[in-house]
Tab-separated table of C-alpha atoms and ligand atoms in Angstrom:
chain	number	residue	atom	x	y	z
A	264	MET	CA	19.890	21.545	-19.900
A	265	THR	CA	22.671	21.486	-22.503
A	266	LYS	CA	24.502	18.211	-22.479
A	267	ALA	CA	28.066	18.152	-21.132
A	268	PHE	CA	28.810	14.979	-23.096
A	269	GLN	CA	27.386	12.596	-25.643
A	270	ILE	CA	26.101	9.262	-24.362
A	271	ASN	CA	26.904	6.388	-26.655
A	272	THR	CA	23.748	4.305	-26.964
A	273	GLN	CA	23.298	0.733	-28.123
A	274	LEU	CA	19.638	-0.122	-28.543
A	275	VAL	CA	17.985	-3.498	-27.972
A	276	THR	CA	17.064	-5.306	-31.165
A	277	GLN	CA	13.748	-6.398	-29.654
A	278	SER	CA	11.992	-4.731	-26.695
A	279	ARG	CA	10.723	-7.014	-23.886
A	280	LEU	CA	7.951	-4.553	-23.016
A	281	ASP	CA	5.076	-6.405	-24.669
A	282	GLN	CA	5.969	-9.588	-22.752
A	283	THR	CA	5.790	-7.799	-19.384
A	284	ASP	CA	2.772	-8.364	-17.160
A	285	TYR	CA	1.911	-4.924	-15.773
A	286	ASN	CA	-0.775	-6.452	-13.554
A	287	ASN	CA	1.843	-8.340	-11.543
A	288	LEU	CA	4.857	-6.060	-11.357
A	289	GLY	CA	5.697	-6.488	-7.677
A	290	PHE	CA	8.580	-4.326	-6.494
A	291	GLY	CA	12.033	-4.355	-8.123
A	292	LYS	CA	11.535	-7.559	-10.083
A	293	VAL	CA	11.095	-6.315	-13.629
A	294	PHE	CA	13.717	-4.282	-15.502
A	295	SER	CA	13.420	-2.078	-18.564
A	296	ASP	CA	15.241	-2.656	-21.863
A	297	HIS	CA	18.338	-0.540	-21.221
A	298	MET	CA	20.844	0.394	-18.528
A	299	LEU	CA	23.513	3.054	-18.052
A	300	VAL	CA	27.130	2.068	-17.409
A	301	CYS	CA	30.074	4.327	-16.628
A	302	ASP	CA	33.520	3.161	-15.492
A	303	PHE	CA	36.152	4.909	-13.394
A	304	LYS	CA	39.734	4.100	-14.444
A	305	ASP	CA	43.136	5.791	-14.129
A	306	GLY	CA	41.688	8.413	-11.805
A	307	ALA	CA	38.863	9.599	-14.105
A	308	TRP	CA	35.327	8.752	-15.142
A	309	GLU	CA	35.018	7.479	-18.691
A	310	LYS	CA	32.116	8.429	-20.975
A	311	PRO	CA	28.797	6.890	-19.873
A	312	GLN	CA	27.121	4.436	-22.197
A	313	ILE	CA	23.601	3.108	-22.505
A	314	ILE	CA	23.398	-0.555	-23.458
A	315	PRO	CA	20.765	-3.297	-23.418
A	316	PHE	CA	19.968	-4.587	-19.901
A	317	GLN	CA	22.180	-7.622	-19.443
A	318	ASN	CA	24.216	-9.678	-16.971
A	319	LEU	CA	27.648	-8.455	-15.922
A	320	SER	CA	30.838	-10.375	-16.469
A	321	ILE	CA	33.300	-9.759	-13.615
A	322	SER	CA	36.229	-11.525	-11.969
A	323	PRO	CA	35.411	-13.654	-8.915
A	324	ALA	CA	38.128	-11.641	-7.149
A	325	THR	CA	36.273	-8.343	-7.657
A	326	ASN	CA	36.768	-6.174	-4.566
A	327	PHE	CA	33.121	-5.306	-3.788
A	328	ILE	CA	32.067	-8.957	-3.587
A	329	HIS	CA	34.566	-9.521	-0.792
A	330	TYR	CA	34.849	-6.185	0.992
A	331	GLY	CA	31.597	-4.411	0.218
A	332	GLN	CA	32.661	-1.180	-1.472
A	333	SER	CA	29.178	-0.798	-2.834
A	334	ILE	CA	26.698	2.088	-2.629
A	335	PHE	CA	23.340	2.832	-4.199
A	336	GLU	CA	20.406	5.204	-4.421
A	337	GLY	CA	16.667	4.859	-4.913
A	338	LEU	CA	14.385	7.379	-6.598
A	339	LYS	CA	11.233	7.357	-8.660
A	340	ALA	CA	9.879	8.650	-11.946
A	341	PHE	CA	6.263	9.055	-12.994
A	342	LEU	CA	4.407	9.768	-16.199
A	343	SER	CA	2.008	12.719	-16.102
A	344	THR	CA	-1.264	12.649	-17.987
A	345	ASP	CA	0.277	14.866	-20.717
A	346	GLY	CA	2.892	12.152	-21.338
A	347	LYS	CA	5.864	13.882	-19.673
A	348	VAL	CA	8.390	12.031	-17.511
A	349	ARG	CA	8.607	13.478	-13.975
A	350	ILE	CA	11.525	12.577	-11.687
A	351	PHE	CA	11.233	13.331	-7.975
A	352	ARG	CA	14.242	15.156	-6.460
A	353	PRO	CA	17.037	13.545	-8.520
A	354	GLU	CA	19.567	16.212	-7.479
A	355	ALA	CA	19.097	15.227	-3.834
A	356	ASN	CA	19.865	11.597	-4.704
A	357	ALA	CA	22.935	12.574	-6.703
A	358	ARG	CA	24.208	14.588	-3.730
A	359	ARG	CA	23.488	11.815	-1.242
A	360	MET	CA	25.236	9.267	-3.445
A	361	ASN	CA	28.408	11.308	-3.225
A	362	ILE	CA	28.130	11.539	0.564
A	363	SER	CA	27.984	7.716	0.592
A	364	ALA	CA	30.896	7.555	-1.874
A	365	LYS	CA	33.087	9.634	0.423
A	366	ARG	CA	32.322	7.446	3.457
A	367	LEU	CA	33.066	4.266	1.481
A	368	CYS	CA	36.311	5.691	0.096
A	369	MET	CA	34.969	5.704	-3.467
A	370	PRO	CA	35.275	8.421	-6.130
A	371	GLU	CA	32.386	10.890	-6.392
A	372	ILE	CA	30.226	10.506	-9.479
A	373	PRO	CA	29.923	13.855	-11.320
A	374	GLU	CA	26.337	15.055	-10.917
A	375	GLU	CA	25.995	15.614	-14.680
A	376	ILE	CA	26.751	11.929	-15.357
A	377	PHE	CA	24.166	10.910	-12.751
A	378	LEU	CA	21.507	13.397	-13.877
A	379	GLU	CA	21.983	13.557	-17.639
A	380	GLY	CA	22.571	9.802	-17.782
A	381	LEU	CA	19.331	9.232	-15.899
A	382	ASN	CA	17.356	11.637	-18.104
A	383	GLU	CA	18.581	9.974	-21.259
A	384	LEU	CA	17.909	6.460	-19.970
A	385	LEU	CA	14.411	7.404	-18.826
A	386	ASN	CA	13.601	9.071	-22.125
A	387	LEU	CA	14.687	5.942	-23.938
A	388	ASP	CA	12.642	3.570	-21.740
A	389	LYS	CA	9.766	5.987	-21.106
A	390	LYS	CA	7.188	3.496	-22.398
A	391	TRP	CA	8.091	1.236	-19.444
A	392	ILE	CA	6.855	3.740	-16.820
A	393	PRO	CA	3.759	2.262	-15.167
A	394	THR	CA	0.767	4.496	-14.514
A	395	SER	CA	-1.561	2.531	-12.244
A	396	GLU	CA	-2.276	3.827	-8.729
A	397	GLY	CA	0.740	3.399	-6.404
A	398	SER	CA	3.092	2.331	-9.197
A	399	SER	CA	6.194	4.131	-10.466
A	400	MET	CA	9.442	3.653	-12.310
A	401	TYR	CA	11.804	2.777	-9.458
A	402	ILE	CA	15.296	3.970	-10.356
A	403	ARG	CA	18.343	2.258	-8.914
A	404	PRO	CA	21.668	4.059	-9.435
A	405	PHE	CA	24.599	2.163	-7.887
A	406	MET	CA	28.370	2.045	-7.786
A	407	PHE	CA	30.771	-0.728	-6.887
A	408	SER	CA	34.515	-1.362	-6.823
A	409	LEU	CA	35.958	-3.305	-9.732
A	410	ASP	CA	39.587	-4.162	-8.941
A	411	ALA	CA	40.190	-7.916	-9.103
A	412	GLU	CA	42.516	-8.341	-6.156
A	413	ILE	CA	42.072	-10.068	-2.803
A	414	ARG	CA	43.793	-7.542	-0.590
A	415	VAL	CA	41.894	-5.236	1.715
A	416	ARG	CA	42.291	-1.763	0.263
A	417	PRO	CA	40.135	0.721	-1.625
A	418	SER	CA	39.838	-0.261	-5.266
A	419	ASP	CA	41.360	1.882	-8.011
A	420	THR	CA	38.562	1.137	-10.486
A	421	TYR	CA	34.776	1.465	-10.117
A	422	ARG	CA	31.574	1.083	-12.088
A	423	PHE	CA	28.541	3.368	-11.831
A	424	MET	CA	25.271	2.056	-13.255
A	425	ILE	CA	21.583	2.932	-13.419
A	426	ILE	CA	18.855	0.360	-13.913
A	427	LEU	CA	15.099	1.003	-14.098
A	428	SER	CA	12.409	-1.146	-12.547
A	429	PRO	CA	8.713	-0.516	-13.233
A	430	SER	CA	7.258	-1.331	-9.815
A	431	GLY	CA	4.166	-1.483	-7.683
A	432	LYS	CA	4.009	-0.587	-3.989
A	433	TYR	CA	6.799	-1.708	-1.641
A	434	TYR	CA	4.362	-2.277	1.235
A	435	SER	CA	0.910	-3.135	-0.014
A	436	SER	CA	-0.675	-2.946	3.450
A	437	PRO	CA	-0.054	-1.080	6.734
A	438	VAL	CA	3.008	-2.334	8.595
A	439	LYS	CA	3.564	-4.025	11.939
A	440	VAL	CA	6.917	-3.318	13.537
A	441	LEU	CA	8.933	-4.926	16.301
A	442	VAL	CA	11.250	-2.930	18.553
A	443	GLU	CA	14.747	-4.404	18.146
A	444	ARG	CA	16.627	-4.297	21.433
A	445	GLN	CA	19.316	-6.904	20.766
A	446	TYR	CA	20.749	-6.571	17.264
A	447	VAL	CA	22.192	-3.374	15.833
A	448	ARG	CA	21.861	-1.910	12.331
A	449	ALA	CA	24.507	0.778	12.747
A	450	ALA	CA	26.539	2.334	15.542
A	451	ARG	CA	27.750	5.906	15.899
A	452	GLY	CA	30.862	6.318	13.790
A	453	GLY	CA	29.777	3.455	11.531
A	454	LEU	CA	28.165	3.369	8.099
A	455	GLY	CA	24.526	4.004	9.045
A	456	SER	CA	24.097	7.303	7.211
A	457	ALA	CA	25.656	5.947	4.001
A	458	LYS	CA	23.421	4.124	1.555
A	459	THR	CA	25.671	1.099	1.381
A	460	SER	CA	24.984	-2.599	1.028
A	461	ALA	CA	26.504	-3.430	4.437
A	462	ASN	CA	23.662	-1.704	6.317
A	463	TYR	CA	21.098	-3.803	4.498
A	464	ALA	CA	23.126	-6.987	5.052
A	465	ALA	CA	23.234	-6.222	8.790
A	466	SER	CA	19.460	-5.946	8.861
A	467	LEU	CA	18.576	-9.207	7.118
A	468	TYR	CA	18.885	-11.760	9.914
A	469	PRO	CA	17.109	-9.740	12.635
A	470	ALA	CA	14.418	-8.747	10.093
A	471	LYS	CA	13.935	-12.407	9.172
A	472	LEU	CA	13.472	-13.325	12.847
A	473	ALA	CA	10.878	-10.554	13.154
A	474	GLN	CA	9.094	-11.705	9.991
A	475	GLN	CA	8.900	-15.239	11.371
A	476	ARG	CA	7.014	-13.707	14.306
A	477	GLY	CA	4.587	-11.902	11.985
A	478	PHE	CA	6.184	-8.439	11.827
A	479	ASP	CA	7.038	-6.585	8.621
A	480	GLN	CA	9.899	-4.497	9.899
A	481	LEU	CA	12.049	-3.554	12.859
A	482	ILE	CA	12.349	-0.343	14.769
A	483	TRP	CA	16.114	-0.179	15.094
A	484	THR	CA	17.231	1.364	18.370
A	485	ASP	CA	20.526	3.061	19.193
A	486	ALA	CA	23.528	0.753	19.452
A	487	SER	CA	24.619	1.724	22.962
A	488	GLU	CA	21.419	1.778	25.079
A	489	HIS	CA	18.673	0.387	22.794
A	490	GLN	CA	16.425	3.190	24.081
A	491	TYR	CA	16.206	5.628	21.193
A	492	ILE	CA	14.567	5.094	17.828
A	493	GLU	CA	16.845	5.138	14.793
A	494	GLU	CA	15.118	4.039	11.565
A	495	ALA	CA	13.593	0.975	9.923
A	496	GLY	CA	16.311	0.136	7.413
A	497	THR	CA	13.772	0.594	4.621
A	498	MET	CA	12.424	3.958	5.823
A	499	ASN	CA	12.644	6.701	8.463
A	500	PHE	CA	10.136	6.845	11.313
A	501	MET	CA	7.712	9.699	12.005
A	502	PHE	CA	5.153	10.121	14.773
A	503	VAL	CA	2.354	12.574	15.389
A	504	ILE	CA	2.055	13.038	19.153
A	505	ASN	CA	-0.696	15.477	20.088
A	506	ASP	CA	-0.317	17.882	17.156
A	507	THR	CA	3.463	17.702	16.755
A	508	LEU	CA	5.358	15.817	14.072
A	509	ILE	CA	8.265	14.109	15.808
A	510	THR	CA	11.097	12.216	14.122
A	511	PRO	CA	14.547	11.038	15.216
A	512	ALA	CA	17.213	13.665	14.497
A	513	LEU	CA	19.679	12.674	11.795
A	514	SER	CA	23.018	11.301	12.895
A	515	ASP	CA	25.773	9.228	11.351
A	516	SER	CA	23.780	6.080	12.141
A	517	ILE	CA	20.579	7.152	10.311
A	518	LEU	CA	20.037	7.582	6.564
A	519	ALA	CA	19.027	11.137	5.647
A	520	GLY	CA	15.806	10.227	3.835
A	521	ILE	CA	14.696	12.467	0.977
A	522	THR	CA	11.034	11.632	1.624
A	523	ARG	CA	11.675	12.439	5.318
A	524	ASP	CA	13.025	15.835	4.283
A	525	SER	CA	10.102	16.497	1.921
A	526	ILE	CA	7.563	15.665	4.632
A	527	ILE	CA	9.270	17.897	7.194
A	528	THR	CA	9.321	20.754	4.669
A	529	LEU	CA	5.599	20.401	3.933
A	530	ALA	CA	4.636	20.023	7.600
A	531	LYS	CA	6.479	23.221	8.530
A	532	GLU	CA	4.840	25.106	5.660
A	533	TRP	CA	1.448	23.932	6.872
A	534	GLY	CA	2.205	25.476	10.264
A	535	MET	CA	2.699	22.206	12.078
A	536	LYS	CA	5.163	21.987	14.935
A	537	VAL	CA	8.044	19.712	13.912
A	538	GLU	CA	10.625	18.257	16.256
A	539	GLU	CA	13.774	16.470	15.068
A	540	ARG	CA	15.331	15.119	18.234
A	541	ASN	CA	16.070	11.975	20.207
A	542	VAL	CA	12.864	9.959	20.373
A	543	SER	CA	12.794	7.185	22.950
A	544	ILE	CA	10.763	4.040	22.533
A	545	ASP	CA	9.315	4.683	26.003
A	546	GLU	CA	7.994	8.082	24.907
A	547	VAL	CA	6.214	6.585	21.893
A	548	LEU	CA	4.771	3.632	23.816
A	549	LYS	CA	3.570	5.900	26.644
A	550	ALA	CA	1.935	8.178	24.073
A	551	SER	CA	0.249	5.122	22.596
A	552	GLU	CA	-1.073	4.128	26.016
A	553	ASN	CA	-2.330	7.570	26.988
A	554	GLY	CA	-3.914	8.229	23.582
A	555	THR	CA	-1.672	11.129	22.512
A	556	LEU	CA	0.021	9.098	19.746
A	557	LYS	CA	-2.236	9.967	16.822
A	558	GLU	CA	-0.170	8.632	13.929
A	559	ALA	CA	2.970	6.623	13.223
A	560	PHE	CA	4.398	5.990	9.783
A	561	GLY	CA	7.504	5.139	7.846
A	562	ALA	CA	8.803	7.539	5.180
A	563	GLY	CA	10.994	6.446	2.297
A	564	THR	CA	11.339	6.498	-1.473
A	565	ALA	CA	10.163	2.924	-1.876
A	566	ALA	CA	7.881	2.950	1.169
A	567	VAL	CA	6.514	6.494	0.469
A	568	VAL	CA	4.229	7.071	3.519
A	569	SER	CA	3.606	3.660	5.095
A	570	PRO	CA	1.237	3.660	8.061
A	571	ILE	CA	2.331	1.663	11.118
A	572	VAL	CA	-0.538	-0.125	12.796
A	573	VAL	CA	1.207	-2.198	15.467
A	574	ILE	CA	4.362	-1.636	17.524
A	575	HIS	CA	5.491	-4.704	19.446
A	576	ASP	CA	7.848	-4.446	22.405
A	577	ASN	CA	8.693	-6.800	25.275
A	578	GLY	CA	5.907	-9.261	24.520
A	579	LYS	CA	3.221	-6.587	24.109
A	580	ASP	CA	1.391	-5.327	21.021
A	581	TYR	CA	0.599	-1.623	20.970
A	582	ASN	CA	-2.275	-1.150	18.527
A	583	LEU	CA	-2.180	2.282	16.956
A	584	PRO	CA	-5.125	4.442	15.860
A	585	ALA	CA	-7.075	3.381	12.759
A	586	VAL	CA	-5.412	4.401	9.492
A	587	GLU	CA	-8.652	6.001	8.227
A	588	GLY	CA	-8.545	8.662	10.960
A	589	ARG	CA	-4.985	9.781	10.306
A	590	ILE	CA	-5.243	13.319	9.025
A	591	PHE	CA	-1.594	14.348	8.607
A	592	SER	CA	-0.337	11.119	6.963
A	593	ALA	CA	-3.229	11.153	4.512
A	594	ARG	CA	-2.693	14.819	3.658
A	595	VAL	CA	1.050	14.535	3.166
A	596	ALA	CA	0.788	11.301	1.156
A	597	LYS	CA	-1.773	12.974	-1.142
A	598	GLU	CA	0.286	16.134	-1.516
A	599	LEU	CA	3.458	14.217	-2.428
A	600	SER	CA	1.597	12.003	-4.844
A	601	GLU	CA	0.021	15.019	-6.587
A	602	ILE	CA	3.318	16.899	-6.820
A	603	LYS	CA	4.926	13.789	-8.333
A	604	ALA	CA	2.086	13.303	-10.796
A	605	GLY	CA	1.978	16.981	-11.768
A	606	THR	CA	-1.599	17.577	-10.662
A	607	LYS	CA	-0.373	19.981	-7.949
A	608	ALA	CA	2.042	22.888	-8.425
A	609	ASP	CA	5.639	21.978	-7.638
A	610	SER	CA	6.455	25.099	-5.635
A	611	HIS	CA	9.707	23.594	-4.274
A	612	ASN	CA	11.128	22.695	-7.718
A	613	TRP	CA	11.405	19.102	-6.584
A	614	VAL	CA	10.420	17.598	-9.911
A	615	THR	CA	12.542	17.389	-13.046
A	616	VAL	CA	10.252	17.265	-16.066
A	617	LEU	CA	11.740	15.721	-19.212
B	796	COI	C1	14.484	3.184	-1.206
B	796	COI	O1	13.517	3.529	-0.548
B	796	COI	O2	14.715	3.681	-2.316
B	796	COI	C2	15.427	2.185	-0.729
B	796	COI	O3	16.511	2.099	-1.232
B	796	COI	C3	14.987	1.270	0.336
B	796	COI	C4	14.901	-0.142	-0.101
B	796	COI	C5	14.207	-0.881	0.969
B	796	COI	C6	14.204	-0.377	-1.392
């Protein structure tokens, strides 16, 4: 790709890489040496810059702190055995970010700033990409409003940034989920399909209550009847009932997951029947009871393919089939991992190789 613009780069004087413990990365706790910053002022995006990773200095009146004009993305990069950086579906993230921007009344970020900025940043901090099993360079692009004014209105100024976090797995073991029938993550007409901070804020208290009861995550249900499955907040839900892959249809209260889309694409190519439709909790629990529910898992960038082992509803645990016997989840997890690593042909052109 020829560059549409030059990115001004200020390098760190001393890398922190050799002080980083790659045996204890965790998820999203460690950050690489540099970050990308690009401001929107007077109706236009300025030139992006790469600078050393550092704290921000902003006014306490900054709009996003008070009114939440704040969106983000999550994607991953890997290092192949021949030393090349491989980014999984960055164009899809750039597109989704602009869908979120529109819903939050924010300016769209030009895709070349998102994509070329990311490529340059990753090339610079390539040595930070972890290579152990299940690890990746988690990439967090985000944008927030910058006006310092306490009046409720869309800001005139914004900042787009990308930071890089060498990370391990988000869920290190299979997950137990609780069906949420009281609280709501997102209602129709709300923000649910935008990747915006407010959706995550809405999930924290109910998720904490569930965690206190020993569950890792919630199955959010629809806001009006609490009958139909939405998503987990950290991932989309997928079920294999008999031989069909079933997942809630997208709506304006569900995030359009890129991993969800990749899995559906692969399943269809493998000749599997796929249904995107309303999925009721009752249908899934009945299938669990009569033995037709073969697999249940969450799909997300951070979560990848996370097997669900217990669904809890109305005081009852539904124990799902053993993870070892799950043929589709294992196959799709392996396929995605090999495409990302470059050990399997990328026939969908999902991977950008730097
Ligand atoms: C992602 O999967 O990239 C997300 O943003 C979800 C978050 C729980 C880390």
